[in-house]
XYZ file of C-alpha atoms in Angstrom:
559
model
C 20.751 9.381 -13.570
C 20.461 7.379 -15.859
C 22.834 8.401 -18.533
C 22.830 8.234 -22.307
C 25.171 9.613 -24.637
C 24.048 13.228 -25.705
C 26.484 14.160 -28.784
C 25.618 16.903 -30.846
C 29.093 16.734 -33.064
C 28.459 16.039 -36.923
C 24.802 16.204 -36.509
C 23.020 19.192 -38.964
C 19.573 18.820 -37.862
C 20.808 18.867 -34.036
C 22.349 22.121 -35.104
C 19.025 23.408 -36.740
C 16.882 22.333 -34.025
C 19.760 24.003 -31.459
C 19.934 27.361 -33.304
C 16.099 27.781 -33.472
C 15.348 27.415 -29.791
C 18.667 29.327 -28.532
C 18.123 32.801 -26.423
C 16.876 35.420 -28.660
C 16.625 38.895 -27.357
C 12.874 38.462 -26.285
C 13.922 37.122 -23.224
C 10.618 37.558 -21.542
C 8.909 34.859 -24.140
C 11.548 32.300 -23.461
C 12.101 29.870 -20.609
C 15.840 30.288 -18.783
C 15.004 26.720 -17.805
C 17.337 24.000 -19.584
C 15.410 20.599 -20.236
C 18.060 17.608 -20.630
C 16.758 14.118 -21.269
C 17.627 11.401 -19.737
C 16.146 7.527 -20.476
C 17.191 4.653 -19.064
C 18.220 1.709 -21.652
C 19.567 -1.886 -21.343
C 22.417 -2.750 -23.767
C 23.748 -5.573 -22.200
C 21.214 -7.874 -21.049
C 22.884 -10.963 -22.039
C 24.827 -10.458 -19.377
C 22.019 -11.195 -17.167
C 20.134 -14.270 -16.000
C 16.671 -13.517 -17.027
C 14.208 -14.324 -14.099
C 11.312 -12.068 -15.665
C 10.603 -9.938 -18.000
C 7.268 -7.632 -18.058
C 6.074 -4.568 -19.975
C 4.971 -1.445 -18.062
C 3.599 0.810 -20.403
C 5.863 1.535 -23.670
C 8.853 0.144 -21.099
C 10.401 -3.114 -20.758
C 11.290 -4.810 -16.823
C 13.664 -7.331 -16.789
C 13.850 -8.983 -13.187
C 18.022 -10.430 -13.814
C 21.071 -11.970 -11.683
C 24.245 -10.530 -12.748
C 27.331 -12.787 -12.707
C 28.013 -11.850 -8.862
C 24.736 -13.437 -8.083
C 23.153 -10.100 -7.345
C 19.444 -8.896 -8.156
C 18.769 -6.256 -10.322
C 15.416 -4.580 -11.838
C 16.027 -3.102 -15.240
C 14.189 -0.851 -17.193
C 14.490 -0.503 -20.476
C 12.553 2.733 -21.897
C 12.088 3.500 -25.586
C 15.224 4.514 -27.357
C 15.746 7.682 -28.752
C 18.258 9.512 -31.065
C 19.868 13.031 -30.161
C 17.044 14.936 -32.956
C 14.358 13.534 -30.680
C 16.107 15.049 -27.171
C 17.087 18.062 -28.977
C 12.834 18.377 -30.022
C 12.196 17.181 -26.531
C 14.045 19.961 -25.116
C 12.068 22.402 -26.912
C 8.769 20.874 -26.618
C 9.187 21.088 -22.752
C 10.509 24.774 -23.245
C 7.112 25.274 -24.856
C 4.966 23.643 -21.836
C 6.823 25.535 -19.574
C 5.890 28.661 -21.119
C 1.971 28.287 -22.043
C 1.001 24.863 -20.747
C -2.135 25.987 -18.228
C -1.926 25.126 -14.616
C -4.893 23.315 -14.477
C -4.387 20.447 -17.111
C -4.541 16.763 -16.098
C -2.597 13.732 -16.836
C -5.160 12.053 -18.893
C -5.690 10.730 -22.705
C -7.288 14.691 -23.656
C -3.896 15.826 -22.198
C -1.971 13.261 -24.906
C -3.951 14.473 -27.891
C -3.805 18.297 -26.761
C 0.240 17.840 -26.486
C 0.144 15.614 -29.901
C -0.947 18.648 -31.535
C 1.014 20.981 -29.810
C 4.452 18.582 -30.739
C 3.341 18.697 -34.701
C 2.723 22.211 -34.460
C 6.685 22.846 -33.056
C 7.973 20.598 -35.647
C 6.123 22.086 -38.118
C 7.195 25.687 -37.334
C 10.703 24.123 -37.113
C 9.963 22.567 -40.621
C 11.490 19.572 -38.880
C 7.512 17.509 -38.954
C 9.556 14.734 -41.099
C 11.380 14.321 -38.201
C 8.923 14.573 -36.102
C 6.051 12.496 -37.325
C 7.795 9.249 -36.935
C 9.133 9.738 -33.012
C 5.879 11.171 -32.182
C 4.702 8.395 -29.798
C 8.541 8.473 -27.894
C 8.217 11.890 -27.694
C 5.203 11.667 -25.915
C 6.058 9.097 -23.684
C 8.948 11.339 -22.663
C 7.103 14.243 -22.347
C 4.750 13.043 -20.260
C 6.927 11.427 -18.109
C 8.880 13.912 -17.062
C 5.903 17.231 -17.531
C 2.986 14.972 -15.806
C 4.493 12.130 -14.322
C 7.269 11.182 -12.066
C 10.172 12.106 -14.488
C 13.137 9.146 -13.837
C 11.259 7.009 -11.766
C 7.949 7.477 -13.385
C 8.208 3.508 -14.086
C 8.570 2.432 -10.396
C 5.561 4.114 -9.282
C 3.727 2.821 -12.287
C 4.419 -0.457 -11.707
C 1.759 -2.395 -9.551
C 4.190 -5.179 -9.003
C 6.903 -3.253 -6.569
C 6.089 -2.178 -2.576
C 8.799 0.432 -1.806
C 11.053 2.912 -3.622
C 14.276 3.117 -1.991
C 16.838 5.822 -3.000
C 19.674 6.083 0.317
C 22.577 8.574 -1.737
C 23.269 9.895 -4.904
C 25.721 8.154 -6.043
C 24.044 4.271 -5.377
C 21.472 2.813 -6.946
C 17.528 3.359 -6.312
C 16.449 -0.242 -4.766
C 12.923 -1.521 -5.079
C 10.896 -4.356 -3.120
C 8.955 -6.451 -5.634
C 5.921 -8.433 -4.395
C 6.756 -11.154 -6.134
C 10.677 -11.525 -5.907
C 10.847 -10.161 -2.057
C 12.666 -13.258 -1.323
C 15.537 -10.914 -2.932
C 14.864 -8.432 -0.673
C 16.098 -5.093 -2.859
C 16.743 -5.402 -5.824
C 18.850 -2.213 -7.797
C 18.039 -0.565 -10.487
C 19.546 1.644 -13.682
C 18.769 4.515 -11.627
C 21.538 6.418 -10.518
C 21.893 10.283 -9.585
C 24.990 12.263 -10.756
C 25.502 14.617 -7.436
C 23.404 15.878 -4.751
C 22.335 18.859 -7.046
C 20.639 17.176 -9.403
C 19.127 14.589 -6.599
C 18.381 18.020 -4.505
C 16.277 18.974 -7.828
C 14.926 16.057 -8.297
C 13.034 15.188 -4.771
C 12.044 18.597 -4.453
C 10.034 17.990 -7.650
C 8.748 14.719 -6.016
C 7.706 16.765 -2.542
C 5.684 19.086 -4.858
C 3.688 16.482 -5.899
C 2.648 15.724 -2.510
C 1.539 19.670 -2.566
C 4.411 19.767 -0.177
C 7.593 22.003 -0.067
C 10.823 21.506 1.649
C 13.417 24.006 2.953
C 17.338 24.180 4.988
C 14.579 25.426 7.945
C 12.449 22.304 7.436
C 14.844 19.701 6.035
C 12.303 16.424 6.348
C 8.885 15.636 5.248
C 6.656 12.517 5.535
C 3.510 13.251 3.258
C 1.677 11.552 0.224
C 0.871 12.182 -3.521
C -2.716 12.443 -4.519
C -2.404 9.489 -5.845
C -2.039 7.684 -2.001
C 1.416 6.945 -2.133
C 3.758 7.770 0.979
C 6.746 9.977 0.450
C 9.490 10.182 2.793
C 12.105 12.711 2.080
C 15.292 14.781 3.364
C 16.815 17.687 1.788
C 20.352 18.921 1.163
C 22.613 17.502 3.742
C 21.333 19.764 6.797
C 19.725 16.569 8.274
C 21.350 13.300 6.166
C 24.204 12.298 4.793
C 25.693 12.614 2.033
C 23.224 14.660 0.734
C 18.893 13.971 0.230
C 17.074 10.870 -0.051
C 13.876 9.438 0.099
C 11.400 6.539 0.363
C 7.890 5.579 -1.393
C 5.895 3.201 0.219
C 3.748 2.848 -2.769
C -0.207 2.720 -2.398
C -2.024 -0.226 -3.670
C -5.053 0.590 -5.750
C -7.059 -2.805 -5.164
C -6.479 -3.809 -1.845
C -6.160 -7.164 -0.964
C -9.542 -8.239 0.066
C -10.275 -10.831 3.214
C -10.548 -13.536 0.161
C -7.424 -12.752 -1.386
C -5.788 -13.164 2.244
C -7.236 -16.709 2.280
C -6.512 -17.807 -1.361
C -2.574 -16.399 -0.436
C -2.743 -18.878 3.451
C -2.106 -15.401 5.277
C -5.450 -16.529 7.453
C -7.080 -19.345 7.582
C -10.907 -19.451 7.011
C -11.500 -20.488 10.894
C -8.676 -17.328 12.168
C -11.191 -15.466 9.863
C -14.288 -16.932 11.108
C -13.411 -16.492 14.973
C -11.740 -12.728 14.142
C -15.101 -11.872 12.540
C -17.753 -13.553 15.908
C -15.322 -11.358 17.510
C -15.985 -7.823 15.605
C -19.505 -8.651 15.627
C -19.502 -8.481 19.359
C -17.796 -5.125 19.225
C -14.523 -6.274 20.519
C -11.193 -4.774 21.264
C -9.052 -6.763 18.583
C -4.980 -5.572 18.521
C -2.833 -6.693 15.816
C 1.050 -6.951 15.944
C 3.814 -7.730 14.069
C 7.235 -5.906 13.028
C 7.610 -3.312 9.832
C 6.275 -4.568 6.329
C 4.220 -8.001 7.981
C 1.405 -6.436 6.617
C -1.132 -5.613 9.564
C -2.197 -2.468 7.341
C -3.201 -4.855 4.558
C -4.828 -7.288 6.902
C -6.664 -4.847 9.264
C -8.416 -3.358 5.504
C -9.132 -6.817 4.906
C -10.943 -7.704 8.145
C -12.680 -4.233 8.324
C -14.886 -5.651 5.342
C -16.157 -7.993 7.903
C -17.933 -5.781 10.239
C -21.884 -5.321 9.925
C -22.663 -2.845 6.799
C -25.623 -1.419 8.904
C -22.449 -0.256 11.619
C -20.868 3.176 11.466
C -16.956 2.706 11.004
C -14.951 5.822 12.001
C -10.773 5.277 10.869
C -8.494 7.484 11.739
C -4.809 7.486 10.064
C -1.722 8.987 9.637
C -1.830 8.365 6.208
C -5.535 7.526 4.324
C -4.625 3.672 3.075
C -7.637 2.055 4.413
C -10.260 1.325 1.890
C -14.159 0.460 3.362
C -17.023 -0.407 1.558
C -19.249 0.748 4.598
C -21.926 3.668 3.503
C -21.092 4.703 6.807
C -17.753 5.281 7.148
C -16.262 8.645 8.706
C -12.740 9.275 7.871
C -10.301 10.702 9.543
C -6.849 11.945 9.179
C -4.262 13.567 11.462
C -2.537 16.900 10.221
C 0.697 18.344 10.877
C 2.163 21.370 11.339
C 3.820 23.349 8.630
C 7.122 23.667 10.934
C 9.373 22.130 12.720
C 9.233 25.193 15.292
C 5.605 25.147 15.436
C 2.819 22.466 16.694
C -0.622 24.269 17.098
C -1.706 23.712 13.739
C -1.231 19.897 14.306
C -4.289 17.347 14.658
C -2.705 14.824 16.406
C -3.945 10.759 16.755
C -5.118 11.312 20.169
C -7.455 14.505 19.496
C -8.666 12.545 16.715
C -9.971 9.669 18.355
C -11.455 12.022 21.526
C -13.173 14.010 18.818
C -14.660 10.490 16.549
C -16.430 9.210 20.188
C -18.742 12.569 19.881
C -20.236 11.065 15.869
C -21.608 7.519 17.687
C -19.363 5.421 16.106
C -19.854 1.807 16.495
C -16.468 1.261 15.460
C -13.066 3.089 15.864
C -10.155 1.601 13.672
C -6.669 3.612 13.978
C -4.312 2.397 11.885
C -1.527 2.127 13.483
C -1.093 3.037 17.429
C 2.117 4.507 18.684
C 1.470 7.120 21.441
C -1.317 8.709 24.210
C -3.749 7.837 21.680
C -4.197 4.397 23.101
C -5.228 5.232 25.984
C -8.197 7.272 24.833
C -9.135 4.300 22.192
C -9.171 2.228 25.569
C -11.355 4.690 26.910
C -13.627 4.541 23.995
C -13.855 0.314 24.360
C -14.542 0.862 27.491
C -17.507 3.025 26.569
C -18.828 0.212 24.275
C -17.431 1.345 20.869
C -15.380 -1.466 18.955
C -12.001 -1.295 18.440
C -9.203 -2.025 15.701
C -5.762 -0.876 15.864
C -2.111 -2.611 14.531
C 1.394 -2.154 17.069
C 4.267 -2.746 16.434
C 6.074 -5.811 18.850
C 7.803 -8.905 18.263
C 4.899 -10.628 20.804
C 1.851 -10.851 23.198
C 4.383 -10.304 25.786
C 6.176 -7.590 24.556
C 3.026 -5.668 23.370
C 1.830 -5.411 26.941
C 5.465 -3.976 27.864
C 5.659 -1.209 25.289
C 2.044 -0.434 26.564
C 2.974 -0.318 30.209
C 5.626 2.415 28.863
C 5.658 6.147 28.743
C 3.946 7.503 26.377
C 1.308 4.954 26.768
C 1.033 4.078 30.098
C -1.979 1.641 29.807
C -2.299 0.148 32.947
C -3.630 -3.070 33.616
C -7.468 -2.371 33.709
C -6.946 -1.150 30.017
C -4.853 -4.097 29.047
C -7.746 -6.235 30.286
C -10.299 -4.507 27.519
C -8.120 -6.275 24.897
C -9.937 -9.307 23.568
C -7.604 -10.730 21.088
C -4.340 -10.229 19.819
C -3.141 -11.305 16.468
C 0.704 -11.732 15.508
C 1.286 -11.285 11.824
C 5.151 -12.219 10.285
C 6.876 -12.084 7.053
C 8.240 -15.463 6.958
C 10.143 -17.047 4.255
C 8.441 -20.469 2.990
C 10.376 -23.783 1.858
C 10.895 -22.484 -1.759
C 12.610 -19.206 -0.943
C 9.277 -17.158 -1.094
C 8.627 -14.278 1.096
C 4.804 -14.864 2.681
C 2.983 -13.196 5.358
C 1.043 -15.341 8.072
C -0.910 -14.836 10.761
C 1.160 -17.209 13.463
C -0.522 -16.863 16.472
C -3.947 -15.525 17.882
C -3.509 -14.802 22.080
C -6.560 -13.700 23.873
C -6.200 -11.392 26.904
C -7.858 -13.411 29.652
C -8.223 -11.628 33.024
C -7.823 -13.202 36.094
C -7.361 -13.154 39.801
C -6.158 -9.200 39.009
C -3.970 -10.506 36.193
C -3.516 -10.796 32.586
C -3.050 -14.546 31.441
C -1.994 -14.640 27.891
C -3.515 -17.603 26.488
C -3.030 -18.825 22.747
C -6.223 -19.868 21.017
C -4.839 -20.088 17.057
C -1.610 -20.571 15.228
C 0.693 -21.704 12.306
C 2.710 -24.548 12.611
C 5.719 -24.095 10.910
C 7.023 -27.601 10.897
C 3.513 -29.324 9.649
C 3.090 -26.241 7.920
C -0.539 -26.065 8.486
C -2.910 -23.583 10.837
C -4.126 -24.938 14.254
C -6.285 -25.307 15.670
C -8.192 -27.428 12.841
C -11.183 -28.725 14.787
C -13.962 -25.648 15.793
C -15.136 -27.839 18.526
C -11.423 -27.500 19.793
C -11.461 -24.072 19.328
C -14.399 -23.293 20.761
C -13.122 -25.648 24.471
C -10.024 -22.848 23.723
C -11.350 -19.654 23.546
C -12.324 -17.877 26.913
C -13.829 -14.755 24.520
C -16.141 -16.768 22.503
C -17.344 -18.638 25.443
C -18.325 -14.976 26.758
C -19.768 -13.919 23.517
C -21.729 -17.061 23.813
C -23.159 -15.950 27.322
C -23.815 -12.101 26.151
C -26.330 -13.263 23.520
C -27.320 -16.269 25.085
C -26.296 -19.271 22.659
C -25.572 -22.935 23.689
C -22.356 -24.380 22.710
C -23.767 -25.946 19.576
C -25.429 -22.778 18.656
C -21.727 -20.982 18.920
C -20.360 -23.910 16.451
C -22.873 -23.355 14.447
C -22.283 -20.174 13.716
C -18.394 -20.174 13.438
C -19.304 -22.961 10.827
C -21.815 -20.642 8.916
C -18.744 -18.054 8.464
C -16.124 -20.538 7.489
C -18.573 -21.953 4.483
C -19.080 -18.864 3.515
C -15.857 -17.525 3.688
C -14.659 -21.327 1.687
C -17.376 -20.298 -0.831
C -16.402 -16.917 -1.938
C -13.131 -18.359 -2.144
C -13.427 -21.292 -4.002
C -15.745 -18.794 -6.412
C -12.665 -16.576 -6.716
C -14.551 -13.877 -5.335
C -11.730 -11.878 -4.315
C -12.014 -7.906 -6.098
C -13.348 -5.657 -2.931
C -16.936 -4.743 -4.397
C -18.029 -8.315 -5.394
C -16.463 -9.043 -1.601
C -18.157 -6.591 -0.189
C -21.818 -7.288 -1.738
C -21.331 -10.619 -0.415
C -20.634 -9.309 3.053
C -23.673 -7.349 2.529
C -25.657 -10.719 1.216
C -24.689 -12.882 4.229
C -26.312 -10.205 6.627
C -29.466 -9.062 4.713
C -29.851 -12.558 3.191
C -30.343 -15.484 5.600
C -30.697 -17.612 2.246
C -27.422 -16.446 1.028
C -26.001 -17.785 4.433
C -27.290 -21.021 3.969
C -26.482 -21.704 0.977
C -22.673 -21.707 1.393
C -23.625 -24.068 4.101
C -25.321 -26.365 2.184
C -22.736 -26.445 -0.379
C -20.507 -29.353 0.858
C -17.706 -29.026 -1.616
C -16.982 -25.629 0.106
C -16.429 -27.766 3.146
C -12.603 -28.292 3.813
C -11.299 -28.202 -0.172
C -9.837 -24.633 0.083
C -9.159 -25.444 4.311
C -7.884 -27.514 6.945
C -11.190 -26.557 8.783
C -13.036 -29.905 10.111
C -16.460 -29.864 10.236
C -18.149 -32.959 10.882
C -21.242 -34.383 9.315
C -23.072 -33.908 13.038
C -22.070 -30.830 13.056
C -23.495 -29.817 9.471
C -26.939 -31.154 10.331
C -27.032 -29.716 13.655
C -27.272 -26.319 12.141
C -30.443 -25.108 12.501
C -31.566 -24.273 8.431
């Protein structure tokens, strides 16, 4: 993986450095451990059409087309002769031996190891040597003792989504957020056999605290750090021999702002999603893998009331609130593969969250019994937010009917709204996410009529319905809503409009990081001023929208 050339003919001070670290007869003082180097370099880049070309860290990306048209991401890390992997070897001999357990990845670790590497060289009488590689030898050492090792880029980048390794003897493929229209693209990254790749993702299991064995071949856990690891081992389970995938954690997630500024929503999808989680509803959203309905359910969570108590219950912790009260849950499971009843499954979860009051239950993604008893919970009065995966309305209400579901209809008619999110590709090749259509579960007559309130027209390439008025004739659950807390119609306009302005005027402030978000959030229901204001601003009206809001409607809010 990937290789350089490691020649220690003709080369004295390789010899010195060799001869001082070989075996000696205190055997209990030395490591039996043998730490090779390996750094990944670019030497023929003018091969390459040169789409972009980014520094992460001391490394350089280059985001290419080869001459067969395909993608590639190449990293190019800081070059180094065979003294400095000779004194690399040894320096990581050394950390083996005394480093303590308990150090952290941080800048005291750098200067404690900067020390440590002048010290070595010193006692080598090699510091001449040393002093001017210090920095690469750090980088490397770092890397590879406190980091990731060969992939330590990928995971440091911000810009890619998923790691994708498949076999040993292919590529490692990333998804870039802003070249998915490529779908993967490869990488320098290549294992030698399924030893070394056997090595290798057992080191990346322990960082999940994890371990992996020929008894339990698989896991599906995540780093400290919130990303997901999926991983096989050996070849008792996959062929030819271990893999694994990273679904990489995002440290600022995308905010209900950023989802505007980037036409995933529009502000009057927002606007009509958030009347709808003030009234405690049950609001589903679909769409197939990597739409997004993780991001977007994080987003629209910032909507809810502060003064509510948000329980969320996961697989894996990626939801972010900004809620003081926010109870967080997390499913656990077993240590074997012979052995449940150490597992905390969905459904126990969400039976044991109704006994802390919650006002609202989000699960992050439903895909078994546990629907039934967040039904249950709806039913009960408790708010509801959940993502499934299905291709449509339609189909959603199948898979529910479905063992191990089996939702019936009375629990199907609890649903308020369901919103379809899809990775489309745009005009220019792009890969964007969108929010295409909005169906409310209407009951009726002992049925379920499906009836679409919202979309995205594809063709005119705009969101519909762009008229509240129209929306609000639509929409069978905000007419209810209306009835509950006893507005008129104009009184339900009005406040659709009051969330759309203020939605429009975070945006067009470029209020988009999550804390500034959510102390606006906060503002809009402590601060009846605050409301107003966005209200009052017309510019916010329609420039960052497709929203129509009349001048009759604008002065029949009641300021």
């Amino acid at each position: 993986m990937g290789k350089s050339n490691f020649n220690e003919s003709g080369n004295s001070i390789f010899e010195k450095i060799s001869s001082f670290f070989a075996p000696s007869e205190d055997s209990k003082s030395k490591s039996k451990f043998v730490f090779q180097l390996f750094n990944l370099s670019v030497s023929n880049i003018s091969d390459y059409e040169i789409f972009a070309n980014y520094n992460v860290g001391a490394s350089k990306i280059y985001i290419c087309k080869d001459k067969k048209g395909k993608m590639h991401y190449l990293i190019d890390e800081p070059q180094i002769d065979n003294v400095g992997k000779a004194l690399y070897t040894k320096i990581m001999r050394f950390l083996y031996i005394s480093l303590p357990s308990e150090i952290e990845n941080d800048q005291s670790t750098r200067i404690y190891l900067k020390k440590k590497v002048i010290e070595i060289g010193k006692k080598m009488k090699l510091e001449k040597h040393v002093i001017p590689i210090i920095d690469t030898l750090l980088y490397y050492v770092m890397r590879d003792a406190f980091g990731y090792g060969i992939i330590d880029v990928l995971m440091k980048d911000e810009n890619l989504e998923d790691i994708l390794e498949e076999s040993f003897d292919k590529p490692i493929g990333v998804i870039h957020k802003k070249f998915g229209e490529y779908n993967i693209l490869d990488t320098n990254i290549t294992f030698d056999s399924v030893e070394s790749t056997n090595s290798f993702v057992q080191k990346l299991v322990q960082k999940t605290g994890k371990s992996m064995t020929a008894a339990v071949p698989y896991i599906d856990s995540m780093t400290k750090e919130g990303h997901r690891i999926a991983a096989t081992f050996g070849k008792e389970v996959s062929l030819p021999g271990p893999n694994f995938t990273i679904r990489k954690f995002t440290k600022k997630p995308l905010t209900i702002t950023k989802l505007l500024q980037m036409g995933t929503i529009s502000p009057l999808m927002a606007a009509y999603v958030w009347t709808l989680l003030d009234s405690k509803a049950f609001v589903l959203l679909i769409g197939s893998t990597a739409a997004g309905k993780t991001t977007t359910i994080g987003a629209l969570t910032s909507l809810i009331n502060p003064q509510m108590k948000i329980t969320t219950i996961e697989d894996t912790p990626e939801l972010r609130m900004g809620h003081v009260h926010w109870q967080r849950l997390i499913t656990r499971k077993g240590s074997s593969i012979f052995s449940d009843k150490y597992e905390v499954s969905m459904n126990e979860l969400v039976r044991l969250s109704l006994r802390s009051r919650p006002d609202y239950i989000v699960v992050g993604e439903v895909r078994g019994e546990e629907i039934s008893s967040l039904i249950q919970a709806v039913a009960t009065g408790h708010g509801g937010l959940t993502s499934f995966h299905a291709s449509d309305a339609s189909a959603t209400l199948v898979r529910m009917q479905s063992p191990p579901m089996n939702v019936h209809l009375s629990g199907q008619m609890l649903i308020s709204s369901i919103l379809q999110q899809n990775r489309l590709v745009s005009p220019d090749g792009k890969i964007v996410r969108k929010v295409t259509q909005i169906t409310e579960i209407v009951p009726k007559d002992n049925k379920i009529e499906l009836k679409p309130v919202m979309g995205w027209n594809a063709a005119a390439m705009q969101f519909f319905p762009e008229d509240v008025e129209e929306l609000v004739e639509k929409s069978e659950r905000l007419k209810e809503i209306s009835m509950i807390n006893g507005w008129t119609k104009n009184e339900l306009v009005n406040q659709l409009i009051t969330r759309v302005c203020f939605l429009n005027r975070m945006v067009q402030n470029n209020i988009t990081e999550f804390d500034k978000v959510k102390q606006e959030i906060e503002k809009f229901y402590n601060d009846p001023l605050e409301r107003y204001i966005s209200v009052l601003s017309t510019k916010s009206l329609g420039e960052f929208s497709n929203e129509k809001v009349s001048e009759k409607q604008l002065s029949s809010l009641d300021l």
